[in-house]
JSON list of C-alpha atoms in Angstrom, two decimals:
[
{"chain": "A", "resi": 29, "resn": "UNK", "atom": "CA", "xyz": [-18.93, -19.76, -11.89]},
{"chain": "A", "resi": 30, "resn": "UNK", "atom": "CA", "xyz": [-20.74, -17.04, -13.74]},
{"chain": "A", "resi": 31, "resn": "UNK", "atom": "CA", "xyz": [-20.43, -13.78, -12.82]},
{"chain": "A", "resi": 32, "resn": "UNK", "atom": "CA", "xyz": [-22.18, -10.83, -11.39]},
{"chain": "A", "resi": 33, "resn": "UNK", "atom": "CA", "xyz": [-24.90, -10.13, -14.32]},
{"chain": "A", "resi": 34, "resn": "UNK", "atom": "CA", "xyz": [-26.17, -6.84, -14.99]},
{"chain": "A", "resi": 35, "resn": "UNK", "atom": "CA", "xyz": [-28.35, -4.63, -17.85]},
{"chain": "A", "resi": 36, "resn": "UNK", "atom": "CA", "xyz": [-28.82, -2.95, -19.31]},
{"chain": "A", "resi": 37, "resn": "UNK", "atom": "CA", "xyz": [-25.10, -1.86, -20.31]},
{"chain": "A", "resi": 38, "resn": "UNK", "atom": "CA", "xyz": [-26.03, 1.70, -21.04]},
{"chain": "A", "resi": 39, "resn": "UNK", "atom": "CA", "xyz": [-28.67, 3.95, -20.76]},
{"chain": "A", "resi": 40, "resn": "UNK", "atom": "CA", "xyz": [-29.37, 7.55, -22.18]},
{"chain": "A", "resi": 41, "resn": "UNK", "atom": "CA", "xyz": [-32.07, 9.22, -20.70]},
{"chain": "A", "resi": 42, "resn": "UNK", "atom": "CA", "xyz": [-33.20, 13.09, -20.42]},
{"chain": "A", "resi": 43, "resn": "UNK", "atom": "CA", "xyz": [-32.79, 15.22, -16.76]},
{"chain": "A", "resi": 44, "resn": "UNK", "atom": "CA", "xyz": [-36.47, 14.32, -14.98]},
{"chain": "A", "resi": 45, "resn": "UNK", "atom": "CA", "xyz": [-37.02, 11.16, -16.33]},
{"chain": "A", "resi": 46, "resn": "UNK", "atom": "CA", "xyz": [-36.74, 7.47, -14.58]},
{"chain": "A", "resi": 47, "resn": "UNK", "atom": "CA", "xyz": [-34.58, 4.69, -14.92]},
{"chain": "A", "resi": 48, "resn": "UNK", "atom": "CA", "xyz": [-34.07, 1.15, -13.36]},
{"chain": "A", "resi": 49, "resn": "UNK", "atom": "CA", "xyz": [-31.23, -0.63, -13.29]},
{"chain": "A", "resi": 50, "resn": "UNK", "atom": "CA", "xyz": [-31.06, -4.83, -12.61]},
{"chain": "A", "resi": 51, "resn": "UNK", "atom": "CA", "xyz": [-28.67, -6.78, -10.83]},
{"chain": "A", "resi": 52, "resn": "UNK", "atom": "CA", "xyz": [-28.39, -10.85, -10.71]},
{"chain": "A", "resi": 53, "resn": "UNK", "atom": "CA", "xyz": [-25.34, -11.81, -8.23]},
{"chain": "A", "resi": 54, "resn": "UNK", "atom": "CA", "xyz": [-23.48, -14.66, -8.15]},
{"chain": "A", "resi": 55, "resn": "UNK", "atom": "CA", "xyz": [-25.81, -17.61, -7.09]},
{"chain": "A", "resi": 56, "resn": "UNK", "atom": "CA", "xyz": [-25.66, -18.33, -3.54]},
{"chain": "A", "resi": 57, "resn": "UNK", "atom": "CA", "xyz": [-24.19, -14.83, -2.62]},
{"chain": "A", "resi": 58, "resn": "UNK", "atom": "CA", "xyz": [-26.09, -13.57, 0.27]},
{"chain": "A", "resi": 59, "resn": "UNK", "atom": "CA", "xyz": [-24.45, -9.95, -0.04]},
{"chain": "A", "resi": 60, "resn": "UNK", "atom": "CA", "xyz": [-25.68, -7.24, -2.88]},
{"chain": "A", "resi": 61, "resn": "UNK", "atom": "CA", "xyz": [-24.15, -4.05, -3.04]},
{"chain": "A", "resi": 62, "resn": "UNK", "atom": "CA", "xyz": [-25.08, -1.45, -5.40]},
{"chain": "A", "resi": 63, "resn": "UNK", "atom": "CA", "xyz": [-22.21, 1.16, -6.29]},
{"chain": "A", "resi": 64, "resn": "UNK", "atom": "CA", "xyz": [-21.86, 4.45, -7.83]},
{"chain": "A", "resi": 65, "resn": "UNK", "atom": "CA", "xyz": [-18.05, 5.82, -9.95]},
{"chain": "A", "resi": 66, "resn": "UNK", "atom": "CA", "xyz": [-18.30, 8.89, -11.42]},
{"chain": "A", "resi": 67, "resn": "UNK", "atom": "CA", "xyz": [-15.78, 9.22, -14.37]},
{"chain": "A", "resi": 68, "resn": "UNK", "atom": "CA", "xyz": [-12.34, 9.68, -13.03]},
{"chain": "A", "resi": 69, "resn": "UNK", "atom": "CA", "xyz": [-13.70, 8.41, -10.00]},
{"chain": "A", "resi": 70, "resn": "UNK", "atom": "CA", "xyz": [-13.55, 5.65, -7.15]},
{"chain": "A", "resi": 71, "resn": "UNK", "atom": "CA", "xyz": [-16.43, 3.64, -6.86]},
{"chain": "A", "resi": 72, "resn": "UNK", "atom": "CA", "xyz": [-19.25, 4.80, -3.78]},
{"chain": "A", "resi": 73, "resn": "UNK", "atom": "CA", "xyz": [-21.33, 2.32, -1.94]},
{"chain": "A", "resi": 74, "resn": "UNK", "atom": "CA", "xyz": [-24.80, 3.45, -2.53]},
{"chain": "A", "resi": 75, "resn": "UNK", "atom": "CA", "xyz": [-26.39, 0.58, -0.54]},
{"chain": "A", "resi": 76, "resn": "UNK", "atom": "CA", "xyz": [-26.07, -3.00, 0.84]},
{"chain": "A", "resi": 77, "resn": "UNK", "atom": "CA", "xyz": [-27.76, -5.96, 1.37]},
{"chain": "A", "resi": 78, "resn": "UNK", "atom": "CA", "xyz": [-28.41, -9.28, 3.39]},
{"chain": "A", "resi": 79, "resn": "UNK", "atom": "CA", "xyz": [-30.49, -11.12, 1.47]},
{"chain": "A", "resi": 80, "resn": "UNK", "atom": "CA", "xyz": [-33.76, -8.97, 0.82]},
{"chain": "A", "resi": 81, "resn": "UNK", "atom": "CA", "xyz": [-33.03, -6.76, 3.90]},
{"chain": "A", "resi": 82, "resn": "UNK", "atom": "CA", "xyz": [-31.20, -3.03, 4.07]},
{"chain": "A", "resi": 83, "resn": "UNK", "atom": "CA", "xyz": [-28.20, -3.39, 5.95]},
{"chain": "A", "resi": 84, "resn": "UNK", "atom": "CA", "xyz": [-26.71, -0.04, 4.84]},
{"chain": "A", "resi": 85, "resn": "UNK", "atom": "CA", "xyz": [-28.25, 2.67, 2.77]},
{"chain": "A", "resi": 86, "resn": "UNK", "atom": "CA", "xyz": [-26.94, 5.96, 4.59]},
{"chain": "A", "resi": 87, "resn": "UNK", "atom": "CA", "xyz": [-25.39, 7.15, 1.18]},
{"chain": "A", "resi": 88, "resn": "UNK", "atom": "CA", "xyz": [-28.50, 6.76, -1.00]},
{"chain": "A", "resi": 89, "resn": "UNK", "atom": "CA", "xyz": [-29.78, 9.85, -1.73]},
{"chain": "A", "resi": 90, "resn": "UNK", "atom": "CA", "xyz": [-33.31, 8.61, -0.44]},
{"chain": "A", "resi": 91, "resn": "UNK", "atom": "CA", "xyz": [-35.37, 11.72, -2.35]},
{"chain": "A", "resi": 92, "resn": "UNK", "atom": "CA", "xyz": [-34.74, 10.51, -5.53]},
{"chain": "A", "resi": 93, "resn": "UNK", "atom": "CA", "xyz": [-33.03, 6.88, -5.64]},
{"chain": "A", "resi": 94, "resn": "UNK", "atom": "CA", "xyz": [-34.89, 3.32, -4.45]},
{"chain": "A", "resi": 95, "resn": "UNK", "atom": "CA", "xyz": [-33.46, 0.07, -4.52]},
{"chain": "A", "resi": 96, "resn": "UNK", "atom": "CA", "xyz": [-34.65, -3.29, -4.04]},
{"chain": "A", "resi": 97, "resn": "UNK", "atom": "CA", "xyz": [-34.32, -7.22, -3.24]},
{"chain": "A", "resi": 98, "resn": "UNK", "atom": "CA", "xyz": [-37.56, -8.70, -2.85]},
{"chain": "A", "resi": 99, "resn": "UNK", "atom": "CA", "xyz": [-36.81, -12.23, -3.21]},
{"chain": "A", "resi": 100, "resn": "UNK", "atom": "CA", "xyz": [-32.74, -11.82, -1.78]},
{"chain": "A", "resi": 101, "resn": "UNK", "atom": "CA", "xyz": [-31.56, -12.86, -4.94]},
{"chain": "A", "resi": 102, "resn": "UNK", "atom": "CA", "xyz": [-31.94, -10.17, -7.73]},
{"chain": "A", "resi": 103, "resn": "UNK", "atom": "CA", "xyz": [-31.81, -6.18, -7.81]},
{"chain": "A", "resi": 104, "resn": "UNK", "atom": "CA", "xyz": [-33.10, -3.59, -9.13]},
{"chain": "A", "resi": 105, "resn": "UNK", "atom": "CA", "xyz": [-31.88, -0.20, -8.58]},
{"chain": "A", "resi": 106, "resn": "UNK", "atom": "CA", "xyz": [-33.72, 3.23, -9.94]},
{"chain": "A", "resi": 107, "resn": "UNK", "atom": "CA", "xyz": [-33.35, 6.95, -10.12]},
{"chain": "A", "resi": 108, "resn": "UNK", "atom": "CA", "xyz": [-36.46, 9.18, -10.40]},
{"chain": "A", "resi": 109, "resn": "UNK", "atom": "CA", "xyz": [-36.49, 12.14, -10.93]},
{"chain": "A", "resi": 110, "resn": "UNK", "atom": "CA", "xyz": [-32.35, 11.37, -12.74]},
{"chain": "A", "resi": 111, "resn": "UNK", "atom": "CA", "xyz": [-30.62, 14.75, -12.58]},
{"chain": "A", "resi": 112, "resn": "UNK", "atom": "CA", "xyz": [-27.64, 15.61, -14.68]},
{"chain": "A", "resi": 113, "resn": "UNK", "atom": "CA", "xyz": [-24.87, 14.87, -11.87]},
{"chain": "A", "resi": 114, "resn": "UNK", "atom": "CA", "xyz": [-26.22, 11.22, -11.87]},
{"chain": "A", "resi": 115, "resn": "UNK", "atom": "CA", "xyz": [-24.22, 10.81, -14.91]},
{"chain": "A", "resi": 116, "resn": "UNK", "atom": "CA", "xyz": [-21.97, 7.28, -13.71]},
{"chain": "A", "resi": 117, "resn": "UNK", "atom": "CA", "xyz": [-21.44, 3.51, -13.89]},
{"chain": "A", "resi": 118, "resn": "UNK", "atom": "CA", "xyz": [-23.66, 2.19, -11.68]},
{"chain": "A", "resi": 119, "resn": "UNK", "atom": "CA", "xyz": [-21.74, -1.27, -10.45]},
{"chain": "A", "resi": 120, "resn": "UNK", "atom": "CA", "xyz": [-23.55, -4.14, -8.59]},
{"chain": "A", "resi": 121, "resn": "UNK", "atom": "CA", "xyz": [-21.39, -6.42, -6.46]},
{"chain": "A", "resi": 122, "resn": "UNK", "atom": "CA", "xyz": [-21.84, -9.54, -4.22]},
{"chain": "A", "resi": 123, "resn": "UNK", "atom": "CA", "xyz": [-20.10, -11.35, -1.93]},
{"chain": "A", "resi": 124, "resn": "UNK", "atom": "CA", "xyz": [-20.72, -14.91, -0.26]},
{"chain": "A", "resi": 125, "resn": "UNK", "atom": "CA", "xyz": [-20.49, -13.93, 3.87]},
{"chain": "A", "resi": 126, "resn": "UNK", "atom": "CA", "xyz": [-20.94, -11.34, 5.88]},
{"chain": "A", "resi": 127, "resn": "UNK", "atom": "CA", "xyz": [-16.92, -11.44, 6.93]},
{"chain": "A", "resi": 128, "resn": "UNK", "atom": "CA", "xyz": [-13.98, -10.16, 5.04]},
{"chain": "A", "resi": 129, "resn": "UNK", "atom": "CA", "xyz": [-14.65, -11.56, 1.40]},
{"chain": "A", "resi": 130, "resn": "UNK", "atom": "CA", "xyz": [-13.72, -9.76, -1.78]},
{"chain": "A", "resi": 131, "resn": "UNK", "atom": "CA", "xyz": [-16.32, -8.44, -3.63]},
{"chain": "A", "resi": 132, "resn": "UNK", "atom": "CA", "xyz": [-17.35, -9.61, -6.97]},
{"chain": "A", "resi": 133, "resn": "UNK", "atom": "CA", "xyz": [-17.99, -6.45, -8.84]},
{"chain": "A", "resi": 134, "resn": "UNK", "atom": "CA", "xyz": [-20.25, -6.80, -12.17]},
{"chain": "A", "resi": 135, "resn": "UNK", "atom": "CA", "xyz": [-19.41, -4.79, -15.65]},
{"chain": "A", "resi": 136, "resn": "UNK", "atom": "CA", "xyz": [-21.72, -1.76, -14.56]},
{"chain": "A", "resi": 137, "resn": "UNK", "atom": "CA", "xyz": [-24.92, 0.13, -16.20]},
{"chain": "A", "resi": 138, "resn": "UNK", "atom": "CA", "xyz": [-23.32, 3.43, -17.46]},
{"chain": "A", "resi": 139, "resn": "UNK", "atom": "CA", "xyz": [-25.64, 5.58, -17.52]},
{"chain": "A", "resi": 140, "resn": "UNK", "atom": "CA", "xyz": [-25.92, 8.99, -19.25]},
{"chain": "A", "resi": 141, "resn": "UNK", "atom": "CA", "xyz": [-28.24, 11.98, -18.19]},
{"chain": "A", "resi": 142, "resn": "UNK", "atom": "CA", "xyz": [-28.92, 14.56, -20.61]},
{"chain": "B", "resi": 7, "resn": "UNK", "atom": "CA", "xyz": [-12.32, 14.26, 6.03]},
{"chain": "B", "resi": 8, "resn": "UNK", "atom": "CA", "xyz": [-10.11, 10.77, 6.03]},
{"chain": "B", "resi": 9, "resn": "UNK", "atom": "CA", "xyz": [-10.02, 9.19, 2.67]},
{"chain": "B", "resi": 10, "resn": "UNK", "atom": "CA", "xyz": [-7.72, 7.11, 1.08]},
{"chain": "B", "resi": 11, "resn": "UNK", "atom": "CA", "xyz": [-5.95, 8.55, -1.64]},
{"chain": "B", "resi": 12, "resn": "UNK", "atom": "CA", "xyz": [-3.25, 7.19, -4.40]},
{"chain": "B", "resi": 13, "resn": "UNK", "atom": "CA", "xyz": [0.19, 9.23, -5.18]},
{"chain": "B", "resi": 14, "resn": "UNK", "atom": "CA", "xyz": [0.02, 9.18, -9.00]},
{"chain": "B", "resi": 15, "resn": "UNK", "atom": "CA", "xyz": [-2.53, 9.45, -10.95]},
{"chain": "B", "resi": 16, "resn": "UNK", "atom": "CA", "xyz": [-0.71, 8.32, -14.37]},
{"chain": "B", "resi": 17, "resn": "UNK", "atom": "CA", "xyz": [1.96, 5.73, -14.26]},
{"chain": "B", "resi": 18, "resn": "UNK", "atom": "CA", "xyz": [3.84, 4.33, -17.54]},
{"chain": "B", "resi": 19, "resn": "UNK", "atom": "CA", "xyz": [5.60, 0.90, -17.18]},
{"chain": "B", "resi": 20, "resn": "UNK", "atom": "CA", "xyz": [7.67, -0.48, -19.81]},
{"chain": "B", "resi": 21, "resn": "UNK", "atom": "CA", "xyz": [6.52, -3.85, -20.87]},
{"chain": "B", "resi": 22, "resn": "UNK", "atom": "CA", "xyz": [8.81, -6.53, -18.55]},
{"chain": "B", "resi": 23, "resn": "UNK", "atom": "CA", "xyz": [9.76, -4.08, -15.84]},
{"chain": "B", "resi": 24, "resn": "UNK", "atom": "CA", "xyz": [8.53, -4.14, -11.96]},
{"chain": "B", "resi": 25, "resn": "UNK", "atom": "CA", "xyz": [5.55, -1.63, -11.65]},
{"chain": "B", "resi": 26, "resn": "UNK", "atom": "CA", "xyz": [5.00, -0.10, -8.31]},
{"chain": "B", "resi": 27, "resn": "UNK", "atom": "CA", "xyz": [1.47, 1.33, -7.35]},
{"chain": "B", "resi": 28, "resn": "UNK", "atom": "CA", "xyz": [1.10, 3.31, -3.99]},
{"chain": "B", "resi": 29, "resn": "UNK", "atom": "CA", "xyz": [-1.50, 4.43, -2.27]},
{"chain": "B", "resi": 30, "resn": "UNK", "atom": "CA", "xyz": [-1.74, 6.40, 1.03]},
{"chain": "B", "resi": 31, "resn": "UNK", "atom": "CA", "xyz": [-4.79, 6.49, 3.81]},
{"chain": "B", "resi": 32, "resn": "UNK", "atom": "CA", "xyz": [-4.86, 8.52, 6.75]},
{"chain": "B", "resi": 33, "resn": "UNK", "atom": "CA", "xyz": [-7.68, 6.42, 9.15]},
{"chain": "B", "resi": 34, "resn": "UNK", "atom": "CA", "xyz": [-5.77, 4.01, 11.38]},
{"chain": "B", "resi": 35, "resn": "UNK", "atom": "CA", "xyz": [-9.08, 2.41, 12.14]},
{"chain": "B", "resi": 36, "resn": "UNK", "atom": "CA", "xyz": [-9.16, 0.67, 8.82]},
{"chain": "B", "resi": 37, "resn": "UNK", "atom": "CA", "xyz": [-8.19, -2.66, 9.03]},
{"chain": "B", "resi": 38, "resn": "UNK", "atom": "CA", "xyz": [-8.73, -4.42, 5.74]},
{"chain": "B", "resi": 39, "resn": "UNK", "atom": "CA", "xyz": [-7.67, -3.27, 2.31]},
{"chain": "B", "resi": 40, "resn": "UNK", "atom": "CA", "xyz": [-7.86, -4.37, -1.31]},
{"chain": "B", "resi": 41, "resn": "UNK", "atom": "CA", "xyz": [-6.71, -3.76, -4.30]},
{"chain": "B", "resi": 42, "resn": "UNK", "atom": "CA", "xyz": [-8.87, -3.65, -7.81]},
{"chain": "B", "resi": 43, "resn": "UNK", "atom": "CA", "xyz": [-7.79, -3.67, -11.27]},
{"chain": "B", "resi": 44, "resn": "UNK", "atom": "CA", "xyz": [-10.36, -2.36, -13.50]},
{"chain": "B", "resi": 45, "resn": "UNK", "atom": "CA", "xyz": [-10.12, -2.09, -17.39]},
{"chain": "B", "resi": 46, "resn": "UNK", "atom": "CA", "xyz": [-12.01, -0.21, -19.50]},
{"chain": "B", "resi": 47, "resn": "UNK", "atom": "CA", "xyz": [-15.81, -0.83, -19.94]},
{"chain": "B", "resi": 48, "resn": "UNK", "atom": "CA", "xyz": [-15.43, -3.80, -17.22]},
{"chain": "B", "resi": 49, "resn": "UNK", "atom": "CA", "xyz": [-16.57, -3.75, -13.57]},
{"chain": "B", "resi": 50, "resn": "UNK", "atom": "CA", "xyz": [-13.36, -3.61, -10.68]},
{"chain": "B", "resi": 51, "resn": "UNK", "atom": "CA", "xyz": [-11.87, -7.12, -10.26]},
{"chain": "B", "resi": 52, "resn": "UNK", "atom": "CA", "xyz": [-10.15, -8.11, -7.49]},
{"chain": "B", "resi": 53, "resn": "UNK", "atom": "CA", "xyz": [-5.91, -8.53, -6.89]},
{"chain": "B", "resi": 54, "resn": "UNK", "atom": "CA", "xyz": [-5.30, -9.30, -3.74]},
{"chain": "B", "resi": 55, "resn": "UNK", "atom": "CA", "xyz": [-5.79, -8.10, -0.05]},
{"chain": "B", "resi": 56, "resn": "UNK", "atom": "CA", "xyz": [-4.26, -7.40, 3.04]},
{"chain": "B", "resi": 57, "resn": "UNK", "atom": "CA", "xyz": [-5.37, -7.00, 6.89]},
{"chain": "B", "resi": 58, "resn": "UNK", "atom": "CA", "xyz": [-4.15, -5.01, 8.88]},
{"chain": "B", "resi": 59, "resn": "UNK", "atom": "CA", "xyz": [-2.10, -7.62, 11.20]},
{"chain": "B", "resi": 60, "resn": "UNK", "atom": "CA", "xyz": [-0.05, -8.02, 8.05]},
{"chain": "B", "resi": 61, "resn": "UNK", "atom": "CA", "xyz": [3.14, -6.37, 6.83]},
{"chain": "B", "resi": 62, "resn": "UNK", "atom": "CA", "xyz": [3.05, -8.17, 3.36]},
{"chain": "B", "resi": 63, "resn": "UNK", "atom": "CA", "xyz": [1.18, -10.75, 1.26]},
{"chain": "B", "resi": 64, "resn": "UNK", "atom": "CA", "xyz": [2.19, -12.22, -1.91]},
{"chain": "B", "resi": 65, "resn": "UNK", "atom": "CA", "xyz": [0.08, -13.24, -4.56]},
{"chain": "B", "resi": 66, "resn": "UNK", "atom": "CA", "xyz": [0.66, -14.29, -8.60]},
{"chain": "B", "resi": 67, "resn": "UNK", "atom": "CA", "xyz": [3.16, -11.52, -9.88]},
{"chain": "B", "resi": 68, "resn": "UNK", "atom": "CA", "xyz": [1.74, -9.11, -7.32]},
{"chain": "B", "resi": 69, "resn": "UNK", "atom": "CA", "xyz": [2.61, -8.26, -3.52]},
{"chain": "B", "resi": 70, "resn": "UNK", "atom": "CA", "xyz": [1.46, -5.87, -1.45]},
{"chain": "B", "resi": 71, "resn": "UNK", "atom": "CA", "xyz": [2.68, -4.26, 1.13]},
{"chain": "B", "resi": 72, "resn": "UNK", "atom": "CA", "xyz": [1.54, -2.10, 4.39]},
{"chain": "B", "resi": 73, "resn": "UNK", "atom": "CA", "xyz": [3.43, 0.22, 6.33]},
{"chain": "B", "resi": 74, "resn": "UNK", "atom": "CA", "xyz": [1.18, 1.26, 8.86]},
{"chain": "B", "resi": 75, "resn": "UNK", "atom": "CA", "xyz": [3.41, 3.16, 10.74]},
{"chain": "B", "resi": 76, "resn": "UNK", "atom": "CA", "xyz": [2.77, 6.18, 7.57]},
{"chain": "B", "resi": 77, "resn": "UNK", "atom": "CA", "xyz": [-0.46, 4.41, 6.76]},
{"chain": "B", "resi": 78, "resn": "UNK", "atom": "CA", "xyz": [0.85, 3.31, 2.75]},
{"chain": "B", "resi": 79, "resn": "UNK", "atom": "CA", "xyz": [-0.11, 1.04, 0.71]},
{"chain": "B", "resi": 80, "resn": "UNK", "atom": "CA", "xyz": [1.56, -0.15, -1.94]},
{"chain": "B", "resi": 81, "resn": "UNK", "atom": "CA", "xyz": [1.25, -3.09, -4.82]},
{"chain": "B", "resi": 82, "resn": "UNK", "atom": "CA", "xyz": [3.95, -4.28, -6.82]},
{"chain": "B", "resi": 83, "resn": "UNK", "atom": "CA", "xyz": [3.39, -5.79, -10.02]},
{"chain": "B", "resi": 84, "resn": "UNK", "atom": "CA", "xyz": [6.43, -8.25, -11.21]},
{"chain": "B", "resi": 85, "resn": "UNK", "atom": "CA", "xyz": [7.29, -8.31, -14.70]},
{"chain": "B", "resi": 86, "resn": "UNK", "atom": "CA", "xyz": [4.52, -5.99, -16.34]},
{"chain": "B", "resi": 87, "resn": "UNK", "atom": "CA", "xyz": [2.89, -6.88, -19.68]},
{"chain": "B", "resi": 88, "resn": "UNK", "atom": "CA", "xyz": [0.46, -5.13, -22.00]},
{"chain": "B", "resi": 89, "resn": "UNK", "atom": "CA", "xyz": [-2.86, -6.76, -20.33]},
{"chain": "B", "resi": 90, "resn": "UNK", "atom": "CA", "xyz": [-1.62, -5.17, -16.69]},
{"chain": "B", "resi": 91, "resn": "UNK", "atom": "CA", "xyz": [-2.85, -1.88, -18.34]},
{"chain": "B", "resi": 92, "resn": "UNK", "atom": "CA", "xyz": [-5.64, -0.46, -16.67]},
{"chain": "B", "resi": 93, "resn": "UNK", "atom": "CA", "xyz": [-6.85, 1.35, -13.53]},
{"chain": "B", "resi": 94, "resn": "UNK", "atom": "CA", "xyz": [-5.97, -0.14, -10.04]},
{"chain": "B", "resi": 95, "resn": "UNK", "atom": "CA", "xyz": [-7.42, 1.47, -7.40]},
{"chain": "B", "resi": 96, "resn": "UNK", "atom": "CA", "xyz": [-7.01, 0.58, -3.75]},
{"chain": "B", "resi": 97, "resn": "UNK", "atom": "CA", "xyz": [-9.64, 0.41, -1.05]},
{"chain": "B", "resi": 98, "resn": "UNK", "atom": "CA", "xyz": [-10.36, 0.26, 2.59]},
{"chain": "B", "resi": 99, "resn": "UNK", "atom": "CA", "xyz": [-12.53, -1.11, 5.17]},
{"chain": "B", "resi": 100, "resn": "UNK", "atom": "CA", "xyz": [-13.28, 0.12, 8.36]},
{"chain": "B", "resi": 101, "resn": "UNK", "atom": "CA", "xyz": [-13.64, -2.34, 11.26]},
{"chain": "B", "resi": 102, "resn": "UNK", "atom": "CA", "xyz": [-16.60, 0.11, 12.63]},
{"chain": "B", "resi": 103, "resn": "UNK", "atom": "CA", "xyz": [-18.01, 0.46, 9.33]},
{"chain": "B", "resi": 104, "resn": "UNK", "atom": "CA", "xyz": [-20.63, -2.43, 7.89]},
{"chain": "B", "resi": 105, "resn": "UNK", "atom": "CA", "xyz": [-18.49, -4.94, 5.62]},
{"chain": "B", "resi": 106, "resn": "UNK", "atom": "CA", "xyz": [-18.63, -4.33, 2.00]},
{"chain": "B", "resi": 107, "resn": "UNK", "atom": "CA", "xyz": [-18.66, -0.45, 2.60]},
{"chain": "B", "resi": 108, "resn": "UNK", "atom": "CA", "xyz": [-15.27, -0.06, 0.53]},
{"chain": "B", "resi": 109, "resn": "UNK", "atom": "CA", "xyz": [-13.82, 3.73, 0.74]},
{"chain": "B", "resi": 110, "resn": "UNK", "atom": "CA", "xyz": [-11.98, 3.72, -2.96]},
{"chain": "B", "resi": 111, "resn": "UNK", "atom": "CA", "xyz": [-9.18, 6.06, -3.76]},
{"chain": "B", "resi": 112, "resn": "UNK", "atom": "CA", "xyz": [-9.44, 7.96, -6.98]},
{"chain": "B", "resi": 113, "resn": "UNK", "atom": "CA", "xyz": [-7.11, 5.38, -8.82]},
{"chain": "B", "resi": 114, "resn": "UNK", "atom": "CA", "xyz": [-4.10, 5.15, -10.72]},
{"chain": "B", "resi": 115, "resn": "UNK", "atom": "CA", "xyz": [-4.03, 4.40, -15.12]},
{"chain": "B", "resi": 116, "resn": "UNK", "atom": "CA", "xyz": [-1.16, 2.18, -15.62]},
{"chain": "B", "resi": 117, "resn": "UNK", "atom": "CA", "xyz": [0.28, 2.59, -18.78]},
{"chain": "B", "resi": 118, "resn": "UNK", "atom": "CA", "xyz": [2.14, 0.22, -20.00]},
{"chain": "B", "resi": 119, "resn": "UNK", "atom": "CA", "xyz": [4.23, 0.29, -23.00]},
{"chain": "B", "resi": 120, "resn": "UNK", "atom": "CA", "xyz": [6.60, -2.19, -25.75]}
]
């Protein structure tokens, strides 16, 4: 099956400016998850969800970071205004049920804040 | 606060020798936990998991095993070689927490070498 798609693969962008990240999961996955890993780092779950509804966001930091699922399939995840500590990898994962499934990470956005 | 955590942060294998990966948490609430192998540029892929009415579980070349009596993790890799190199980090759920809201610990680079 193909995999947890996601672009761009890196981004460079200047303190104050916006940026959007997009996430495709594996088809029929029902679970997004959007995490953050800070070099050196474990990742963070930003936010989760059901199909196109919030089931967790309490680590987003709301002021400046939005995320998305309209349709419960794709993502999109953005950062405005990006400060200089959101320097990361920003993974997207899925996972097919709401009960104890692995989650299917994809290859990241890194992104670079300058 | 309660985090999970990992011993060593560097560990060098040689290539055919049994690598051992441990990892300590300190919340006896969690009851699920994974381990992730993630290479470099690439997105955390799943090993194998264990809950937490399990001692041990056995997968290809890799166990794991849970001592929850001190709350350690640890994976064992069987015969090491050159594409085991990378980070593996473990991870835990929380029964009261939403599913998919891994906590990661910081990871350890395994090394391995001819």
């Amino acid at each position: 099956e193909a995999g947890v798609a996601q672009s761009p693969r890196y981004k460079i962008i200047e303190k104050r400016q916006s940026v959007a990240f997009w996430c495709n999961p594996i088809s029929g996955h029902a679970t997004l998850y959007w995490y953050q890993q800070i070099l050196g780092q474990g990742p963070k779950l930003l936010i989760q969800f059901q199909n196109n509804g919030v089931v967790d966001d309490s680590q987003l930091p709301k002021d400046r970071f939005s995320a998305e699922r309209l349709k419960g399939v794709d993502s999109t995840l953005k950062i405005q205004p990006a400060k200089l500590e959101d320097s990361a990898v920003y993974l997207c994962a899925s996972s097919p049920l709401t009960g104890r499934s692995p989650l299917h990470f994809g290859n990241g956005t890194r992104l670079t804040v300058t | 606060g309660e985090s999970v955590g990992l011993h060593l942060p560097t560990l060098s294998v040689q290539e055919g020798d049994n690598s051992i990966i441990n990892c300590a948490y300190s919340n006896s609430a969690s009851d699920y936990f994974i381990w992730y192998k993630q290479e470099s540029g690439k997105g955390p892929q799943f090993i194998i998991d264990i809950r937490s009415n399990m001692d041990k579980r056995q997968g290809q070349r890799v166990t794991v095993l849970l001592n929850k009596t001190v709350k350690h993790l640890s994976l064992q890799i069987a015969a090491t070689q050159p594409g085991d190199s990378a980070v593996y980090f473990c991870a835990e759920c929380r029964s009261t927490d939403s599913w998919g809201k891994l906590q990661f610990g910081a990871g350890t680079q395994v090394v391995v070498t001819p």
